[in-house]
Amino acid sequence: MKPRLVVVGNGMAGMRTVDELFKLDPELYDITVFGAEPHGNYNRVLLSPLLAGDKNVDEIMLHPRAWYAEHGITLHAGDPVLRIDRQRRVVIARSGLEAPYDRLLLATGSTPFVLPIPGNTLPGVVGFRDLVDVDTMLAAARQGGRAVVIGGGLLGLEAAHALKRRGMIVTVVHVASSLMNQQLDGEAGRLLKDSLERAGLAIMLDAQTSEIAGTAKVEAVRFADGSELKADLVVMAAGVRPNVALGRDAGLHCERAIVVDDTLQTYDPRIYAVGECVQHRRATFGLVAPVWEQARVCAAHLAGAGHRRYVQAATATKLKVTGIDLYSAGDIAGSIDSEELVLRDRHSGVYKRLVLEGSRVTGAVLVGDVVDGPWYFDLIQRGADVSSFRDRLLFGQALCAPAT
């Protein structure tokens, strides 16, 4: 008999690991997949275009149900695993089904952070995490009215943009003093705010949400300063939390998330974990690129080709909303020893800021003109010496290429 691999989580991280495993040895395991949602695996990154009307559900599906049958995978969709019995090496699903494993892969992802405030369970309060959330927002948009999006990060801005396109009056509420403050510096955040306001979105910064008011459903959002906004829909997009309850209850070592080593193995050598539910060397993950690399490394070890190690690398974020292009890569905060190269052209809406440590680029923020973003990111990843063209670095690859 083949060894049994059970995958808990039918999302992008778990199924990408299965894809990578099939590239190495498609016949090695008897595979069973459990998913909380009642359908195949889809691309969560494309939920925003789905909400905006640029995609339909079929277009964002990565693995429809037929794919699992074609590849000999047993899929239990809509039947999440509730318990892991490590002593017996079985998982127990909500239906009562038990599935034994020789290797177990946890890909339980994350859950939206819901502000712990009064009224957060009222009808009309929704996260932005899955197809059900999108359906809820679309139903609200068909009624028109006002939407309040709590969270001025990447996900919140994409949700706000999509709801505006659907005809709602949208206000973005952000607790920090600048939008996308994890990826952008203050100047870039101000340019982004100006662009979004010109496109018809209202932006509230330094806003501390204290209560969601309503009786039968959402009626308003109240703030710590006593002010309030009328609302027919409230979208919680204030971040996510690693979904670690299953691993913690099973006795796996967890801190902020399920702790894994460089092979994506947990403290139990039979159990691996990938994606947003893991913590590697104190870091957790929310972007696609590091999760794809985790999937490659984990699949190699599941296949017995254990020569790979997961190494954290710089990440890049690209956002295009309401006609403004943004690109952020690497360490934009810098250190006491770092230097900055800055280009500002407010008339054309172009802003570039490069962070350097010695002769190497360590971070980049681009607004308006992002064509050289991938090139800067490549310089960051390679730790390239830019001293020979440092004086032209802000003007892009075309002017620097002859010097290289």
Short mmCIF file of C-alpha atoms in Angstrom, two decimals, residues 7-304:
data_model
loop_
_atom_site.label_atom_id
_atom_site.label_comp_id
_atom_site.label_asym_id
_atom_site.label_seq_id
_atom_site.Cartn_x
_atom_site.Cartn_y
_atom_site.Cartn_z
CA VAL A 7 -3.87 17.55 3.54
CA VAL A 8 -5.87 19.70 5.95
CA GLY A 9 -6.85 22.81 4.02
CA ASN A 10 -8.00 22.94 0.42
CA GLY A 11 -6.60 26.40 -0.27
CA MET A 12 -3.77 27.78 -2.35
CA ALA A 13 -0.88 26.76 -0.07
CA GLY A 14 -1.89 23.15 0.47
CA MET A 15 -2.82 22.44 -3.13
CA ARG A 16 0.27 24.20 -4.47
CA THR A 17 2.29 21.77 -2.34
CA VAL A 18 0.37 18.87 -3.89
CA ASP A 19 1.08 20.29 -7.37
CA GLU A 20 4.80 20.48 -6.57
CA LEU A 21 4.72 16.94 -5.17
CA PHE A 22 3.15 15.64 -8.39
CA LYS A 23 6.02 17.17 -10.37
CA LEU A 24 8.45 15.07 -8.34
CA ASP A 25 6.53 11.82 -7.81
CA PRO A 26 2.83 11.72 -8.73
CA GLU A 27 2.40 8.12 -7.61
CA LEU A 28 4.09 8.27 -4.23
CA TYR A 29 1.12 8.90 -1.91
CA ASP A 30 -2.49 8.00 -1.47
CA ILE A 31 -3.77 11.58 -0.95
CA THR A 32 -6.83 12.78 0.95
CA VAL A 33 -7.76 16.48 1.14
CA PHE A 34 -10.12 18.12 3.62
CA GLY A 35 -11.51 21.60 2.98
CA ALA A 36 -13.84 23.84 4.96
CA GLU A 37 -15.46 25.30 1.85
CA PRO A 38 -17.86 23.20 -0.28
CA HIS A 39 -16.00 23.40 -3.60
CA GLY A 40 -12.62 23.04 -5.25
CA ASN A 41 -9.54 25.19 -4.75
CA TYR A 42 -9.63 28.77 -6.05
CA ASN A 43 -7.30 31.74 -6.25
CA ARG A 44 -8.00 33.99 -3.26
CA VAL A 45 -5.82 36.71 -4.77
CA LEU A 46 -8.53 37.15 -7.42
CA LEU A 47 -11.39 37.72 -4.97
CA SER A 48 -11.04 41.47 -5.52
CA PRO A 49 -11.50 41.23 -9.33
CA LEU A 50 -14.40 38.85 -8.65
CA LEU A 51 -16.01 41.42 -6.36
CA ALA A 52 -15.40 44.18 -8.90
CA GLY A 53 -16.97 42.16 -11.71
CA ASP A 54 -13.77 41.64 -13.72
CA LYS A 55 -13.75 37.86 -13.09
CA ASN A 56 -16.33 35.14 -12.58
CA VAL A 57 -16.08 32.15 -10.25
CA ASP A 58 -15.04 29.71 -12.97
CA GLU A 59 -12.15 31.97 -13.97
CA ILE A 60 -10.61 31.97 -10.49
CA MET A 61 -10.86 28.19 -9.93
CA LEU A 62 -7.44 26.52 -9.76
CA HIS A 63 -8.57 22.94 -9.08
CA PRO A 64 -12.22 22.16 -9.87
CA ARG A 65 -13.74 19.06 -8.32
CA ALA A 66 -13.10 17.00 -11.46
CA TRP A 67 -9.34 17.60 -11.13
CA TYR A 68 -9.19 15.73 -7.81
CA ALA A 69 -10.93 12.67 -9.26
CA GLU A 70 -8.68 12.72 -12.35
CA HIS A 71 -5.60 12.68 -10.11
CA GLY A 72 -6.85 10.01 -7.72
CA ILE A 73 -7.27 12.41 -4.79
CA THR A 74 -10.05 11.90 -2.28
CA LEU A 75 -11.65 15.29 -1.60
CA HIS A 76 -13.85 16.01 1.42
CA ALA A 77 -15.09 19.53 0.64
CA GLY A 78 -17.23 21.30 3.19
CA ASP A 79 -16.08 18.92 5.92
CA PRO A 80 -13.32 20.61 7.94
CA VAL A 81 -11.02 18.68 10.25
CA LEU A 82 -11.78 19.42 13.89
CA ARG A 83 -9.21 17.27 15.66
CA ILE A 84 -5.87 15.53 15.14
CA ASP A 85 -5.13 12.39 17.12
CA ARG A 86 -1.35 12.22 16.89
CA GLN A 87 -1.11 9.03 18.92
CA ARG A 88 -3.40 7.10 16.55
CA ARG A 89 -2.25 9.19 13.54
CA VAL A 90 -5.75 10.05 12.37
CA VAL A 91 -7.67 13.25 11.70
CA ILE A 92 -11.33 13.58 12.68
CA ALA A 93 -13.62 15.73 10.52
CA ARG A 94 -16.80 17.55 11.48
CA SER A 95 -18.87 14.76 9.92
CA GLY A 96 -17.21 12.23 12.22
CA LEU A 97 -15.13 10.79 9.38
CA GLU A 98 -11.68 9.59 10.45
CA ALA A 99 -8.76 9.51 8.02
CA PRO A 100 -5.46 7.85 8.97
CA TYR A 101 -2.19 9.40 7.83
CA ASP A 102 1.46 8.54 7.47
CA ARG A 103 2.27 12.16 6.65
CA LEU A 104 0.05 15.11 7.50
CA LEU A 105 0.18 18.53 5.84
CA LEU A 106 -1.47 21.44 7.65
CA ALA A 107 -2.48 24.33 5.41
CA THR A 108 -5.21 25.91 7.52
CA GLY A 109 -4.42 29.47 6.43
CA SER A 110 -5.64 32.44 8.40
CA THR A 111 -8.84 34.09 9.55
CA PRO A 112 -9.85 37.76 9.22
CA PHE A 113 -9.18 39.85 12.29
CA VAL A 114 -12.53 41.08 13.59
CA LEU A 115 -12.24 44.12 15.83
CA PRO A 116 -13.31 43.18 19.38
CA ILE A 117 -15.91 45.91 19.62
CA PRO A 118 -19.66 45.99 20.32
CA GLY A 119 -21.78 45.14 17.29
CA ASN A 120 -19.14 43.14 15.43
CA THR A 121 -21.56 40.23 14.90
CA LEU A 122 -24.43 42.27 13.47
CA PRO A 123 -25.78 41.25 10.05
CA GLY A 124 -23.98 43.36 7.49
CA VAL A 125 -20.54 42.96 9.10
CA VAL A 126 -18.37 40.81 6.85
CA GLY A 127 -14.74 39.84 6.37
CA PHE A 128 -13.08 39.60 2.98
CA ARG A 129 -11.67 36.12 2.89
CA ASP A 130 -13.76 33.71 0.82
CA LEU A 131 -16.52 33.30 -1.76
CA VAL A 132 -19.25 33.56 0.86
CA ASP A 133 -17.90 36.97 1.88
CA VAL A 134 -17.94 38.10 -1.75
CA ASP A 135 -21.54 36.91 -2.15
CA THR A 136 -22.53 38.84 0.98
CA MET A 137 -20.91 42.03 -0.31
CA LEU A 138 -22.48 41.65 -3.75
CA ALA A 139 -25.92 41.24 -2.18
CA ALA A 140 -25.37 44.43 -0.19
CA ALA A 141 -24.08 46.30 -3.25
CA ARG A 142 -27.23 45.41 -5.20
CA GLN A 143 -29.20 47.31 -2.55
CA GLY A 144 -26.89 50.32 -2.87
CA GLY A 145 -26.23 52.46 0.15
CA ARG A 146 -23.07 53.10 2.15
CA ALA A 147 -20.14 50.81 2.83
CA VAL A 148 -17.45 51.33 5.45
CA VAL A 149 -14.22 49.40 4.93
CA ILE A 150 -12.17 49.12 8.12
CA GLY A 151 -8.53 48.77 7.14
CA GLY A 152 -6.42 50.84 4.75
CA GLY A 153 -4.08 48.06 3.70
CA LEU A 154 -3.89 46.29 0.37
CA LEU A 155 -6.97 44.12 0.90
CA GLY A 156 -9.11 46.94 2.29
CA LEU A 157 -8.33 49.28 -0.59
CA GLU A 158 -9.09 46.62 -3.16
CA ALA A 159 -12.42 45.87 -1.46
CA ALA A 160 -13.26 49.59 -1.32
CA HIS A 161 -12.42 50.06 -5.00
CA ALA A 162 -14.57 47.08 -6.00
CA LEU A 163 -17.57 48.22 -3.93
CA LYS A 164 -17.28 51.72 -5.40
CA ARG A 165 -17.44 50.21 -8.87
CA ARG A 166 -20.53 48.29 -7.77
CA GLY A 167 -22.26 51.58 -7.01
CA MET A 168 -21.86 51.97 -3.25
CA ILE A 169 -20.74 55.10 -1.41
CA VAL A 170 -17.53 53.91 0.23
CA THR A 171 -15.44 55.21 3.13
CA VAL A 172 -12.11 53.64 4.08
CA VAL A 173 -11.34 53.87 7.80
CA HIS A 174 -7.72 53.35 8.84
CA VAL A 175 -6.27 53.48 12.34
CA ALA A 176 -2.82 54.66 11.19
CA SER A 177 -1.87 58.07 9.82
CA SER A 178 -1.03 56.76 6.34
CA LEU A 179 -2.55 54.21 3.98
CA MET A 180 -0.73 50.91 3.42
CA ASN A 181 1.70 51.89 6.17
CA GLN A 182 3.26 48.40 6.17
CA GLN A 183 4.35 48.73 2.53
CA LEU A 184 4.54 52.49 1.84
CA ASP A 185 6.25 55.45 3.46
CA GLY A 186 4.32 58.58 4.40
CA GLU A 187 4.85 60.44 1.12
CA ALA A 188 3.70 57.49 -0.98
CA GLY A 189 0.72 57.04 1.32
CA ARG A 190 -0.29 60.69 0.82
CA LEU A 191 -0.12 60.35 -2.97
CA LEU A 192 -2.24 57.22 -2.76
CA LYS A 193 -4.81 58.96 -0.55
CA ASP A 194 -5.06 61.90 -2.96
CA SER A 195 -5.60 59.56 -5.90
CA LEU A 196 -8.27 57.53 -4.14
CA GLU A 197 -10.14 60.65 -3.07
CA ARG A 198 -10.11 61.98 -6.62
CA ALA A 199 -11.63 58.64 -7.69
CA GLY A 200 -14.54 59.10 -5.29
CA LEU A 201 -13.49 57.18 -2.17
CA ALA A 202 -13.65 58.88 1.23
CA ILE A 203 -10.63 58.26 3.48
CA MET A 204 -10.52 58.59 7.28
CA LEU A 205 -7.07 58.29 8.88
CA ASP A 206 -6.14 58.10 12.56
CA ALA A 207 -9.65 56.75 13.13
CA GLN A 208 -10.20 54.48 16.12
CA THR A 209 -13.37 52.42 15.61
CA SER A 210 -15.20 51.92 18.91
CA GLU A 211 -18.59 50.43 18.02
CA ILE A 212 -20.78 49.14 15.22
CA ALA A 213 -24.30 50.35 15.88
CA GLY A 214 -27.59 48.83 14.81
CA THR A 215 -30.53 46.76 15.94
CA ALA A 216 -31.50 44.14 13.35
CA LYS A 217 -28.52 45.00 11.13
CA VAL A 218 -25.64 47.44 10.71
CA GLU A 219 -26.70 51.07 10.79
CA ALA A 220 -23.58 53.06 11.66
CA VAL A 221 -19.92 52.90 12.67
CA ARG A 222 -18.91 54.93 15.72
CA PHE A 223 -15.46 56.22 16.61
CA ALA A 224 -13.55 56.96 19.78
CA ASP A 225 -13.88 60.73 19.24
CA GLY A 226 -17.68 60.45 19.32
CA SER A 227 -18.27 60.85 15.60
CA GLU A 228 -20.09 58.27 13.48
CA LEU A 229 -20.68 57.18 9.88
CA LYS A 230 -23.89 55.74 8.52
CA ALA A 231 -23.34 52.30 7.08
CA ASP A 232 -25.33 49.56 5.37
CA LEU A 233 -22.27 47.30 5.06
CA VAL A 234 -19.09 47.07 7.15
CA VAL A 235 -16.10 45.18 5.73
CA MET A 236 -13.47 44.08 8.22
CA ALA A 237 -10.14 44.23 6.38
CA ALA A 238 -7.90 45.09 9.33
CA GLY A 239 -5.56 42.14 8.89
CA VAL A 240 -5.59 38.39 9.46
CA ARG A 241 -4.55 35.98 12.18
CA PRO A 242 -2.88 32.59 11.53
CA ASN A 243 -5.38 29.78 12.00
CA VAL A 244 -3.48 27.70 14.54
CA ALA A 245 -6.25 26.26 16.71
CA LEU A 246 -6.08 22.79 15.16
CA GLY A 247 -2.32 22.54 15.56
CA ARG A 248 -2.32 23.99 19.07
CA ASP A 249 -5.07 21.62 20.24
CA ALA A 250 -3.03 18.73 18.85
CA GLY A 251 -0.07 19.72 20.99
CA LEU A 252 2.14 21.08 18.22
CA HIS A 253 4.54 23.84 19.20
CA CYS A 254 2.85 27.17 18.37
CA GLU A 255 3.77 30.76 19.03
CA ARG A 256 2.06 33.31 16.81
CA ALA A 257 1.57 30.46 14.35
CA ILE A 258 2.58 26.80 13.95
CA VAL A 259 6.37 26.74 14.27
CA VAL A 260 8.22 24.98 11.44
CA ASP A 261 11.88 24.43 10.60
CA ASP A 262 13.69 24.99 7.29
CA THR A 263 12.03 21.89 5.82
CA LEU A 264 8.52 23.10 6.82
CA GLN A 265 8.37 20.27 9.34
CA THR A 266 6.69 20.88 12.71
CA TYR A 267 7.99 19.52 16.00
CA ASP A 268 6.18 16.29 15.08
CA PRO A 269 8.30 14.76 12.26
CA ARG A 270 5.21 13.30 10.58
CA ILE A 271 3.47 16.66 10.32
CA TYR A 272 4.36 19.51 7.95
CA ALA A 273 2.75 22.92 7.59
CA VAL A 274 2.77 25.60 4.89
CA GLY A 275 1.24 29.00 4.21
CA GLU A 276 -0.32 31.61 6.43
CA CYS A 277 -0.68 29.23 9.38
CA VAL A 278 3.10 28.82 9.84
CA GLN A 279 5.84 30.68 11.65
CA HIS A 280 9.39 30.30 10.37
CA ARG A 281 12.22 31.93 12.31
CA ARG A 282 9.78 34.33 14.02
CA ALA A 283 8.18 35.44 10.71
CA THR A 284 4.64 34.80 9.49
CA PHE A 285 3.49 35.14 5.90
CA GLY A 286 0.68 36.76 3.93
CA LEU A 287 1.99 37.09 0.37
CA VAL A 288 1.95 34.51 -2.40
CA ALA A 289 5.66 34.43 -3.29
CA PRO A 290 7.00 33.07 0.04
CA VAL A 291 4.15 30.56 0.24
CA TRP A 292 5.00 29.21 -3.24
CA GLU A 293 8.60 28.71 -2.14
CA GLN A 294 7.41 26.94 1.02
CA ALA A 295 5.33 24.62 -1.16
CA ARG A 296 8.36 23.73 -3.30
CA VAL A 297 10.53 22.99 -0.28
CA CYS A 298 7.85 21.03 1.57
CA ALA A 299 7.01 18.94 -1.51
CA ALA A 300 10.67 18.03 -1.96
CA HIS A 301 10.85 16.68 1.57
CA LEU A 302 7.53 14.85 1.29
CA ALA A 303 8.91 13.23 -1.86
CA GLY A 304 12.08 12.16 -0.08
#
